[in-house]
Coordinates of N, CA and C and ligand atoms in Angstrom, one line a residue:
M9 N 16.5 21.9 27.7 CA 16.9 22.6 26.6 C 15.5 23.0 25.9
T10 N 15.6 24.0 25.0 CA 14.3 24.4 24.1 C 14.8 24.5 22.7
S11 N 14.0 24.4 21.9 CA 14.4 24.3 20.6 C 14.7 25.9 20.1
E12 N 14.2 26.9 20.9 CA 14.5 28.2 20.3 C 14.0 29.1 21.5
A13 N 14.4 30.3 21.6 CA 14.0 31.3 22.9 C 12.6 31.3 22.7
G14 N 11.9 31.4 23.8 CA 10.5 31.5 23.7 C 9.7 30.4 24.3
G15 N 10.5 29.4 25.1 CA 10.0 28.1 25.5 C 10.0 27.1 25.2
R16 N 9.8 25.9 26.0 CA 9.7 24.7 25.8 C 8.4 24.1 25.1
V17 N 8.6 23.3 24.0 CA 7.3 22.9 23.4 C 7.3 21.4 23.6
V18 N 6.1 21.0 24.2 CA 5.8 19.6 24.6 C 4.6 19.3 23.9
A19 N 4.9 18.1 23.0 CA 3.8 17.6 22.4 C 3.1 16.3 23.0
L20 N 1.9 16.7 23.0 CA 1.0 15.5 23.7 C 0.2 14.6 22.6
V21 N 0.6 13.3 22.6 CA -0.1 12.4 21.4 C -1.2 11.7 22.2
P22 N -2.4 11.9 22.1 CA -3.5 11.1 22.5 C -3.5 10.0 21.6
A23 N -3.2 8.7 22.2 CA -3.4 7.4 21.4 C -3.9 6.5 22.2
A24 N -4.9 6.7 23.1 CA -5.5 5.7 24.1 C -7.1 5.2 23.6
G25 N -7.3 5.9 22.3 CA -8.8 5.5 21.6 C -8.7 4.0 21.3
R26 N -9.9 3.6 21.1 CA -10.2 2.1 20.7 C -10.2 1.8 19.4
G27 N -10.7 2.8 18.6 CA -10.5 2.7 17.1 C -11.9 1.9 16.8
V28 N -13.0 2.2 17.4 CA -14.2 1.5 17.1 C -14.6 1.6 15.6
R29 N -14.3 2.7 15.2 CA -15.0 3.1 13.6 C -14.0 2.5 12.8
L30 N -12.9 2.4 13.1 CA -12.0 1.6 12.1 C -12.2 0.1 12.1
G31 N -12.6 -0.5 13.4 CA -12.9 -1.9 13.3 C -11.6 -2.8 13.2
E32 N -10.6 -2.5 13.6 CA -9.5 -3.6 13.3 C -9.5 -4.3 14.8
S33 N -8.6 -5.2 14.9 CA -8.6 -6.1 16.2 C -7.7 -5.3 17.2
E34 N -6.8 -4.2 17.0 CA -6.1 -3.8 17.9 C -6.7 -2.3 17.9
P35 N -6.3 -1.7 19.0 CA -6.7 -0.3 19.3 C -5.9 0.5 18.0
K36 N -6.5 1.6 17.5 CA -6.2 2.2 16.2 C -4.7 2.7 16.3
A37 N -4.1 3.2 17.3 CA -2.7 3.8 17.4 C -1.8 2.8 16.9
F38 N -2.1 1.6 17.2 CA -1.1 0.2 17.3 C -1.3 -0.4 15.7
V39 N -2.2 -0.1 15.0 CA -2.4 -0.5 13.7 C -1.2 0.0 13.1
T40 N -0.8 -0.9 11.9 CA 0.3 -0.7 11.2 C 0.0 -0.1 9.8
L41 N 1.0 0.9 9.4 CA 1.0 1.5 7.9 C 2.5 0.9 7.5
A42 N 2.5 0.4 6.4 CA 3.6 -0.3 6.0 C 4.7 -0.7 6.9
G43 N 4.0 -1.5 8.0 CA 5.0 -2.1 9.2 C 5.0 -1.2 10.3
T44 N 4.7 -0.1 10.3 CA 4.9 0.7 11.5 C 3.7 1.3 12.0
P45 N 3.6 1.1 13.4 CA 2.2 1.6 14.2 C 2.1 2.9 13.8
M46 N 0.8 3.4 13.7 CA 0.4 4.8 13.6 C 1.1 5.7 14.7
V47 N 1.1 5.3 15.9 CA 1.6 6.3 17.1 C 3.0 6.4 16.8
R48 N 3.8 5.7 16.1 CA 5.3 5.7 15.9 C 5.5 6.8 14.9
L49 N 4.6 6.6 13.7 CA 4.7 7.5 12.5 C 4.4 9.0 13.2
A50 N 3.4 9.1 13.7 CA 2.9 10.4 14.6 C 4.1 10.9 15.4
V51 N 4.7 10.3 16.1 CA 5.7 10.9 17.1 C 7.0 11.0 16.2
D52 N 7.5 10.3 15.0 CA 8.4 10.5 14.2 C 8.2 11.8 13.4
G53 N 7.0 12.1 13.1 CA 6.7 13.6 12.5 C 6.9 14.5 13.4
L54 N 6.6 14.5 14.7 CA 6.6 15.6 15.6 C 8.2 15.8 15.8
L55 N 9.2 14.6 16.0 CA 10.4 15.0 16.2 C 11.3 15.3 15.0
S56 N 10.8 14.8 14.0 CA 11.5 15.5 12.8 C 11.1 16.9 12.4
S57 N 10.2 17.5 12.9 CA 9.9 18.8 12.8 C 11.0 19.7 13.1
G58 N 11.8 19.3 14.3 CA 12.6 20.2 14.8 C 12.4 21.4 15.6
V59 N 11.0 21.2 16.0 CA 10.4 22.3 16.8 C 9.7 21.7 18.2
V60 N 10.0 20.5 18.3 CA 9.4 19.9 19.5 C 10.4 19.5 20.6
D61 N 10.4 19.7 21.8 CA 11.6 19.6 22.8 C 11.2 18.1 23.4
H62 N 9.9 17.8 23.7 CA 9.5 16.6 24.3 C 8.2 16.1 23.8
V63 N 8.1 14.7 24.0 CA 7.0 14.0 23.4 C 6.4 13.3 24.6
V64 N 5.0 13.4 24.9 CA 4.2 12.6 25.8 C 3.2 11.8 25.0
V65 N 3.3 10.5 25.1 CA 2.2 9.7 24.3 C 1.3 9.1 25.5
V66 N -0.1 9.2 25.1 CA -1.0 8.5 26.0 C -1.8 7.3 25.4
V67 N -1.4 6.3 26.1 CA -1.9 5.1 25.6 C -3.1 4.2 26.4
P68 N -3.8 3.4 25.9 CA -4.5 2.6 26.8 C -3.8 1.8 27.9
P69 N -4.2 1.8 29.1 CA -3.5 1.1 30.2 C -2.7 -0.2 29.8
D70 N -3.4 -1.1 29.3 CA -3.0 -2.5 28.8 C -2.0 -2.4 27.7
L71 N -1.6 -1.3 27.3 CA -0.6 -1.1 26.1 C 0.5 -0.4 26.5
I72 N 0.8 -0.2 27.7 CA 2.1 0.6 28.0 C 3.3 0.1 27.5
D73 N 3.3 -1.2 27.6 CA 4.7 -2.1 27.4 C 4.6 -2.1 25.8
S74 N 3.7 -2.4 25.1 CA 3.7 -2.3 23.7 C 4.3 -1.2 23.0
A75 N 3.7 0.2 23.8 CA 4.1 1.3 23.3 C 5.6 1.6 23.6
S76 N 6.2 1.2 24.7 CA 7.5 1.4 24.9 C 8.4 0.7 24.1
A77 N 8.0 -0.5 23.6 CA 8.5 -1.2 22.7 C 8.7 -0.6 21.2
C78 N 7.8 0.2 21.0 CA 7.7 0.8 19.8 C 8.0 2.1 19.4
L79 N 8.3 2.8 20.5 CA 8.6 4.3 20.6 C 10.0 4.5 20.8
P80 N 10.4 5.8 20.3 CA 12.0 6.0 20.6 C 12.2 6.3 22.0
D81 N 13.4 6.0 22.5 CA 13.8 6.5 23.7 C 13.6 7.8 23.9
G82 N 13.2 8.4 25.3 CA 13.2 9.8 25.7 C 11.8 10.2 25.5
V83 N 10.8 9.4 24.7 CA 9.4 9.6 24.6 C 8.8 9.1 26.0
D84 N 7.8 9.9 26.8 CA 7.1 9.6 28.0 C 6.0 8.9 27.5
I85 N 5.5 7.8 28.3 CA 4.4 7.3 28.0 C 3.3 7.3 29.2
V86 N 2.2 7.4 29.2 CA 1.3 7.7 30.3 C -0.1 7.0 29.8
E87 N -0.7 6.6 30.8 CA -1.9 5.9 30.8 C -3.0 7.0 30.4
G88 N -3.9 6.6 29.4 CA -5.1 7.4 29.0 C -6.3 7.1 29.8
G89 N -7.6 7.9 29.4 CA -8.8 7.4 30.2 C -9.9 7.1 29.1
A90 N -11.0 7.2 29.7 CA -12.3 6.6 28.9 C -12.5 7.5 27.6
E91 N -12.3 8.8 27.9 CA -12.8 9.8 26.7 C -11.4 10.5 26.4
R92 N -11.4 11.2 25.0 CA -10.2 11.9 24.6 C -9.9 13.0 25.7
I93 N -10.8 13.7 26.1 CA -10.4 14.7 27.1 C -9.7 14.3 28.4
D94 N -9.9 13.0 28.8 CA -9.2 12.6 30.0 C -8.0 12.2 29.6
S95 N -7.8 11.6 28.4 CA -6.2 11.2 28.0 C -5.5 12.6 27.8
V96 N -5.9 13.5 27.2 CA -5.2 14.6 27.1 C -5.0 15.2 28.5
R97 N -5.9 15.2 29.5 CA -5.6 15.7 30.8 C -4.4 15.0 31.3
A98 N -4.3 13.8 31.2 CA -3.3 12.9 31.7 C -2.0 13.5 31.1
G99 N -1.9 13.7 29.8 CA -0.7 14.3 29.2 C -0.2 15.7 29.7
I100 N -1.2 16.5 29.9 CA -0.9 17.6 30.5 C -0.3 17.5 31.9
A101 N -0.9 16.8 32.7 CA -0.4 16.4 34.1 C 1.1 15.9 34.0
A102 N 1.4 15.2 33.0 CA 2.7 14.5 33.0 C 3.9 15.7 32.5
A103 N 3.4 16.6 31.9 CA 4.3 17.6 31.4 C 4.1 19.1 31.8
P104 N 4.3 19.2 33.3 CA 3.9 20.5 34.1 C 4.9 21.7 33.6
D105 N 6.2 21.2 33.1 CA 7.1 22.3 32.8 C 6.9 22.9 31.4
A106 N 5.9 22.6 30.5 CA 5.8 23.2 29.0 C 5.4 24.7 29.2
D107 N 5.9 25.4 28.3 CA 5.6 26.6 28.0 C 4.5 26.6 26.8
I108 N 4.7 25.6 25.9 CA 3.8 25.6 24.8 C 3.6 24.1 24.8
Y109 N 2.1 23.8 24.5 CA 1.6 22.5 24.1 C 1.1 22.3 22.8
L110 N 1.6 21.2 22.2 CA 1.0 20.9 21.0 C 0.1 19.6 21.2
V111 N -1.1 19.5 20.7 CA -1.9 18.3 21.1 C -2.2 17.7 19.6
H112 N -1.5 16.3 19.4 CA -1.8 16.0 18.1 C -2.2 14.3 18.0
D113 N -3.1 14.0 17.3 CA -3.8 12.9 17.4 C -2.9 11.9 16.7
A114 N -2.6 10.6 17.4 CA -1.9 9.6 17.0 C -2.5 9.2 15.5
A115 N -3.7 9.4 15.4 CA -4.6 8.8 14.4 C -4.2 9.8 12.9
R116 N -3.7 10.9 13.2 CA -3.3 11.6 12.0 C -1.7 11.3 11.7
A117 N -1.5 10.2 11.3 CA -0.2 9.5 11.2 C 0.8 10.1 10.3
L118 N 0.0 10.7 9.2 CA 0.9 11.2 8.2 C 1.0 12.7 7.9
T119 N 0.8 13.2 9.1 CA 1.0 14.6 9.1 C 2.4 15.1 8.7
P120 N 2.3 16.2 7.6 CA 3.7 16.5 7.3 C 4.6 17.3 8.6
P121 N 5.8 17.1 8.9 CA 6.6 18.0 9.6 C 6.5 19.2 9.7
S122 N 6.2 19.7 8.2 CA 6.3 21.2 8.0 C 4.9 21.8 8.4
L123 N 3.8 21.2 8.5 CA 2.6 21.7 9.2 C 2.9 21.9 11.0
I124 N 3.5 20.8 11.6 CA 3.9 20.9 12.9 C 4.7 22.4 13.1
S125 N 5.8 22.5 12.2 CA 6.6 23.8 12.3 C 5.8 25.0 12.2
R126 N 4.8 25.0 11.2 CA 4.0 26.3 11.0 C 3.2 26.5 12.2
V127 N 2.5 25.6 12.9 CA 1.9 25.9 14.0 C 2.6 26.3 15.1
V128 N 3.7 25.8 15.2 CA 4.7 26.5 16.4 C 5.2 27.9 16.0
A129 N 5.6 28.0 14.7 CA 5.9 29.3 14.4 C 4.9 30.5 14.5
E130 N 3.5 30.1 14.2 CA 2.4 31.1 14.8 C 2.2 31.2 16.2
L131 N 2.6 30.2 17.1 CA 2.6 30.6 18.3 C 3.7 31.3 18.9
R132 N 4.9 31.2 18.3 CA 6.0 32.1 18.5 C 5.8 33.5 18.2
C133 N 4.9 33.9 17.2 CA 4.7 35.2 16.7 C 3.5 35.9 17.7
G134 N 3.3 35.2 18.9 CA 2.4 35.6 19.9 C 1.1 35.0 19.9
R135 N 0.6 34.2 19.1 CA -0.9 33.7 19.2 C -0.9 32.7 20.3
A136 N -2.0 32.8 21.0 CA -2.1 31.6 22.2 C -2.8 30.5 21.9
A137 N -3.3 30.5 20.7 CA -4.1 29.1 20.5 C -4.2 29.1 18.7
V138 N -3.7 28.1 18.3 CA -3.6 27.9 16.7 C -3.9 26.6 16.4
V139 N -4.9 26.5 15.2 CA -5.3 25.2 14.7 C -5.2 25.2 13.2
P140 N -4.9 24.1 12.7 CA -4.8 24.0 11.2 C -6.2 23.9 10.6
A141 N -6.6 24.4 9.4 CA -7.9 24.4 9.1 C -8.0 24.3 7.5
L142 N -8.9 23.5 7.0 CA -9.1 23.1 5.8 C -10.4 23.7 5.3
D143 N -10.9 24.2 4.0 CA -12.2 24.4 3.5 C -12.6 23.1 3.3
V144 N -14.0 23.1 3.7 CA -15.1 22.1 3.7 C -15.5 22.0 2.2
T145 N -15.4 20.5 1.7 CA -15.9 20.3 0.3 C -17.5 19.9 0.0
D146 N -18.0 19.3 1.3 CA -19.3 19.0 1.3 C -20.1 20.0 1.8
T147 N -21.4 19.9 1.4 CA -22.5 20.8 1.8 C -22.7 20.2 3.4
I148 N -22.7 21.2 4.3 CA -22.9 20.7 5.9 C -24.5 21.0 6.0
K149 N -25.5 19.9 6.5 CA -26.8 20.2 7.0 C -26.9 19.9 8.4
S150 N -27.8 20.7 9.2 CA -28.1 20.1 10.6 C -29.5 19.4 10.4
V151 N -29.5 18.2 11.2 CA -30.7 17.5 11.2 C -31.2 17.2 12.6
D152 N -32.5 16.7 12.6 CA -33.2 16.5 13.7 C -33.1 14.9 14.3
I153 N -33.5 14.5 15.0 CA -33.4 13.1 15.5 C -34.0 12.2 14.5
L154 N -35.2 12.5 13.8 CA -35.8 11.8 12.7 C -35.0 11.7 11.5
G155 N -34.0 12.7 11.4 CA -33.3 12.8 10.1 C -33.8 13.7 9.0
N156 N -34.7 14.6 9.7 CA -35.3 15.6 8.8 C -34.1 16.8 8.9
V157 N -33.9 17.5 7.6 CA -33.0 18.7 7.6 C -33.5 19.8 8.4
T158 N -32.9 20.4 9.3 CA -33.4 21.7 10.1 C -32.7 22.8 9.6
G159 N -31.6 22.6 8.7 CA -30.8 23.8 8.2 C -29.7 23.6 7.5
T160 N -29.2 24.8 6.6 CA -28.1 24.5 5.8 C -27.0 25.5 6.3
L161 N -25.8 25.1 6.7 CA -24.9 26.1 7.1 C -24.2 26.4 5.9
K162 N -23.5 27.6 6.2 CA -22.9 28.5 5.0 C -21.5 27.9 4.7
R163 N -21.3 27.3 3.8 CA -20.2 26.5 3.5 C -18.7 27.3 3.6
S164 N -18.9 28.4 3.2 CA -17.7 29.6 3.1 C -17.3 29.9 4.5
E165 N -18.2 29.7 5.3 CA -17.9 29.9 6.8 C -17.4 28.9 7.5
L166 N -17.2 27.6 6.9 CA -17.0 26.5 7.7 C -15.5 26.0 7.4
R167 N -14.8 25.4 8.4 CA -13.6 24.7 8.0 C -13.6 23.6 9.0
A168 N -12.7 22.4 8.3 CA -12.4 21.2 9.2 C -11.1 21.5 9.7
I169 N -11.3 21.0 11.0 CA -10.1 21.5 11.9 C -9.3 20.2 12.0
Q170 N -7.9 20.3 12.1 CA -7.0 19.3 12.2 C -6.1 19.3 13.5
T171 N -5.1 18.4 13.5 CA -4.1 18.7 14.5 C -2.7 18.5 13.8
P172 N -1.6 19.1 14.3 CA -1.3 19.6 15.7 C -2.1 20.7 16.1
Q173 N -2.9 21.0 17.3 CA -3.4 22.2 17.7 C -2.3 22.8 18.7
G174 N -2.1 24.2 18.7 CA -0.9 24.5 19.6 C -1.4 25.4 20.6
F175 N -1.0 25.6 21.8 CA -1.5 26.5 22.8 C -0.5 27.0 23.8
D176 N -0.6 28.5 24.0 CA 0.2 28.7 25.2 C -0.2 27.8 26.5
A177 N 0.8 27.2 27.2 CA 0.5 26.3 27.9 C -0.4 26.7 29.2
E178 N -0.1 27.9 29.7 CA -1.1 28.1 30.9 C -2.3 28.4 30.4
L179 N -2.8 28.8 29.1 CA -4.3 28.7 28.3 C -4.7 27.4 28.3
L180 N -4.0 26.6 27.8 CA -4.5 25.2 27.8 C -5.0 24.5 29.3
R181 N -4.2 24.8 30.1 CA -4.1 24.2 31.5 C -5.4 24.8 32.2
R182 N -5.6 26.2 31.7 CA -7.0 26.8 32.4 C -8.1 26.1 31.7
A183 N -8.1 26.1 30.4 CA -9.2 25.3 29.7 C -9.6 23.9 30.1
Y184 N -8.5 23.3 30.4 CA -8.7 21.9 31.2 C -9.2 21.8 32.4
S185 N -8.7 22.9 33.3 CA -9.4 22.8 34.6 C -10.8 23.2 34.4
A186 N -11.3 24.0 33.6 CA -12.6 24.5 33.5 C -13.6 23.3 32.7
A187 N -13.1 22.3 32.0 CA -13.7 21.5 30.9 C -14.2 20.4 32.0
T188 N -15.4 20.0 31.4 CA -16.2 18.7 31.9 C -16.6 17.9 30.8
P189 N -16.8 16.4 30.9 CA -17.3 15.6 30.0 C -18.2 16.2 29.1
A190 N -19.3 16.9 29.9 CA -20.6 17.3 29.4 C -20.3 18.5 28.1
D191 N -19.1 19.0 28.1 CA -18.7 19.8 27.0 C -18.9 19.1 25.7
G192 N -18.7 17.8 25.8 CA -18.7 16.8 24.7 C -17.7 17.4 23.6
A193 N -16.4 17.8 24.0 CA -15.4 18.5 23.2 C -14.8 17.3 22.4
T194 N -14.8 17.6 20.9 CA -14.1 16.7 20.2 C -12.7 17.4 19.8
D195 N -12.4 18.4 20.1 CA -11.0 18.9 20.1 C -10.7 19.8 21.3
D196 N -9.4 20.2 21.5 CA -8.8 20.9 22.4 C -9.3 22.4 22.3
A197 N -9.3 23.0 21.1 CA -9.5 24.4 20.8 C -10.9 24.9 21.3
S198 N -11.9 23.8 21.2 CA -13.2 24.2 21.5 C -13.3 24.5 23.0
L199 N -12.3 23.9 23.8 CA -12.3 24.1 25.5 C -11.8 25.7 25.5
V200 N -10.8 25.8 24.7 CA -10.2 27.3 24.9 C -11.3 28.4 24.3
E201 N -12.1 28.0 23.5 CA -13.3 28.9 22.8 C -14.1 29.3 24.0
H202 N -14.5 28.1 24.8 CA -15.4 28.1 25.9 C -15.0 29.1 27.1
L203 N -13.6 29.4 27.0 CA -13.2 30.5 27.9 C -13.4 31.8 27.3
G204 N -13.8 32.0 26.0 CA -14.0 33.2 25.4 C -12.6 33.5 24.9
E205 N -11.8 32.9 24.7 CA -10.4 33.2 24.2 C -10.4 33.0 22.6
R206 N -9.5 33.8 21.9 CA -9.4 33.6 20.5 C -8.5 32.7 19.9
V207 N -9.2 31.8 19.0 CA -8.4 30.7 18.3 C -8.1 31.2 16.8
R208 N -6.7 31.1 16.6 CA -6.4 31.4 15.2 C -6.3 30.2 14.3
T209 N -6.7 30.2 13.1 CA -6.8 29.2 12.1 C -5.3 29.5 11.3
I210 N -4.7 28.4 10.8 CA -3.6 28.5 9.6 C -4.2 27.5 8.6
P211 N -3.4 27.5 7.5 CA -3.8 26.6 6.4 C -3.5 25.3 6.9
G212 N -4.2 24.3 6.8 CA -4.0 22.9 7.2 C -3.4 22.1 6.0
D213 N -3.2 20.9 6.1 CA -2.6 20.0 4.9 C -3.4 18.9 4.9
A214 N -3.7 18.4 3.7 CA -4.5 17.3 3.3 C -4.1 16.0 3.9
L215 N -2.7 15.9 4.1 CA -2.1 14.7 4.5 C -2.3 14.5 6.0
A216 N -2.7 15.5 6.7 CA -3.0 15.5 8.2 C -4.3 15.1 8.5
F217 N -4.9 14.3 7.3 CA -6.3 13.6 7.7 C -6.2 12.6 8.8
K218 N -7.4 12.6 9.2 CA -7.4 11.6 10.6 C -8.0 10.2 10.0
I219 N -7.2 9.3 10.5 CA -7.5 7.9 10.1 C -8.4 7.4 10.9
T220 N -9.8 7.2 10.3 CA -11.1 7.0 11.3 C -11.7 5.9 10.9
T221 N -12.0 5.6 9.5 CA -12.7 4.4 9.0 C -11.9 3.5 8.1
P222 N -12.4 2.4 7.7 CA -11.5 1.4 7.0 C -11.2 2.1 5.6
L223 N -11.9 3.0 5.0 CA -11.5 3.7 3.8 C -10.3 4.7 4.1
D224 N -10.4 5.4 5.1 CA -9.2 6.2 5.3 C -7.9 5.3 5.6
L225 N -7.9 4.0 6.1 CA -6.8 3.2 6.2 C -6.3 2.8 4.9
V226 N -7.1 2.7 3.8 CA -6.8 2.1 2.5 C -6.2 3.6 1.8
L227 N -6.6 4.6 2.0 CA -6.0 5.9 1.6 C -4.6 6.0 2.2
A228 N -4.6 6.0 3.6 CA -3.2 6.1 4.2 C -2.1 5.0 3.6
R229 N -2.5 4.0 3.5 CA -1.7 3.0 2.9 C -1.3 3.3 1.5
A230 N -2.2 3.7 0.7 CA -1.8 4.0 -0.7 C -1.0 5.2 -0.8
V231 N -1.1 6.1 0.3 CA -0.3 7.4 0.2 C 1.4 7.0 0.4
I232 N 1.4 6.0 1.4 CA 2.8 5.6 1.5 C 3.3 4.8 0.6
A233 N 2.4 4.0 -0.2 CA 3.0 3.2 -1.3 C 3.4 4.1 -2.3
A234 N 2.7 4.9 -2.5 CA 3.0 5.9 -3.8 C 4.1 6.7 -3.5
A235 N 4.5 7.1 -2.2 CA 5.7 7.7 -1.8 C 6.9 6.8 -2.0
E236 N 6.8 5.6 -1.7 CA 8.0 4.6 -1.7 C 8.2 4.3 -3.1
A237 N 7.0 4.2 -4.0 CA 7.4 3.8 -5.5 C 8.0 5.1 -6.1
K238 N 7.8 6.4 -5.5 CA 8.5 7.6 -6.2 C 10.1 7.5 -5.9
V239 N 10.4 7.1 -4.8 CA 11.9 7.0 -4.4 C 12.8 5.9 -5.0
Q240 N 11.9 5.0 -5.5 CA 12.7 3.8 -6.0 C 12.9 4.1 -7.4
Ligands
LIG12 N1 -8.0 9.1 22.1 C1 -7.6 8.8 23.3 N2 -8.3 8.6 24.5 C2 -9.4 8.4 24.2 C3 -10.3 8.5 22.8 C4 -9.4 8.8 21.9 O1 -6.3 9.2 23.4 N3 -10.3 8.0 25.3 C5 -7.3 9.3 20.8 C6 -7.3 8.5 19.8 O2 -6.3 7.4 20.2 C7 -6.9 9.3 18.5 C8 -7.4 10.7 18.9 O3 -7.7 10.7 20.3 O4 -5.4 9.2 18.2 C9 -8.7 11.1 18.2 O5 -9.9 10.2 18.5 P1 -10.5 9.2 17.4 O6 -10.2 9.4 16.0 O7 -12.0 9.4 17.8 O8 -10.0 7.8 17.7 P2 -10.6 6.7 18.5 O9 -11.4 7.2 19.7 O10 -9.5 5.7 18.8 O11 -11.5 5.9 17.4 P3 -13.2 5.8 17.5 O12 -14.0 7.0 18.1 O13 -13.7 5.3 16.2 O14 -13.2 4.6 18.6
LIG13 MG1 -13.0 8.5 19.4

């Protein structure tokens, strides 16, 4: 079954990272926010958007059982690889029947469902690659190996890119067939860019921030506590 005419939407959730920068004892996707693992929160957001037909979660090989214990029935769970690109590739292989792929980091656990549905709506309007984007607030400079500044990028032309990133499935499969670890890609859209294909931005959402550092974890827990205080 598909959520709308126009094809089956499969969300791939890379959750196989170790979370080195977060520095918790367990892999990041399994760290809890108000008692719920981040990967579960990310999957719940996708399912409650109402625009996702199927979810594939990619986890570390030793955490398949832990993942199945904490995820809803019907979600597929597959083993990830050493790099994010390997994990997403495993997700693509597990869902060959998709017409549209969303790729969504488990680490963006507080992403509002409305952002997910806006990405899919843009794909349904005929775009082949769609990413959420926010204005950058810091000044961004390039530096050399010694730490000397080599340039200042024009802030008005820069955007911070989030997930979910959405793609026509055939385009993402083609981008991953051409991709190598040497690309050093930190997102999926950059692999599509390497093919020379257009990637469209839509407005992102501050709540879709990636939980990367201990300070991000403090922020995520505070956001949940504030939301809970409001409903009481
Ligand atoms: N990811 C993955 N497989 C990998 C590496 C990363 O599925 N081999 C996932 C992470 O689980 C995360 C998302 O990709 O949901 C974004 O990666 P990042 O924020 O870098 O997470 P980690 O790699 O876990 O963190 P770190 O780089 O600090 O170790
Ligand atoms: Mg990483």
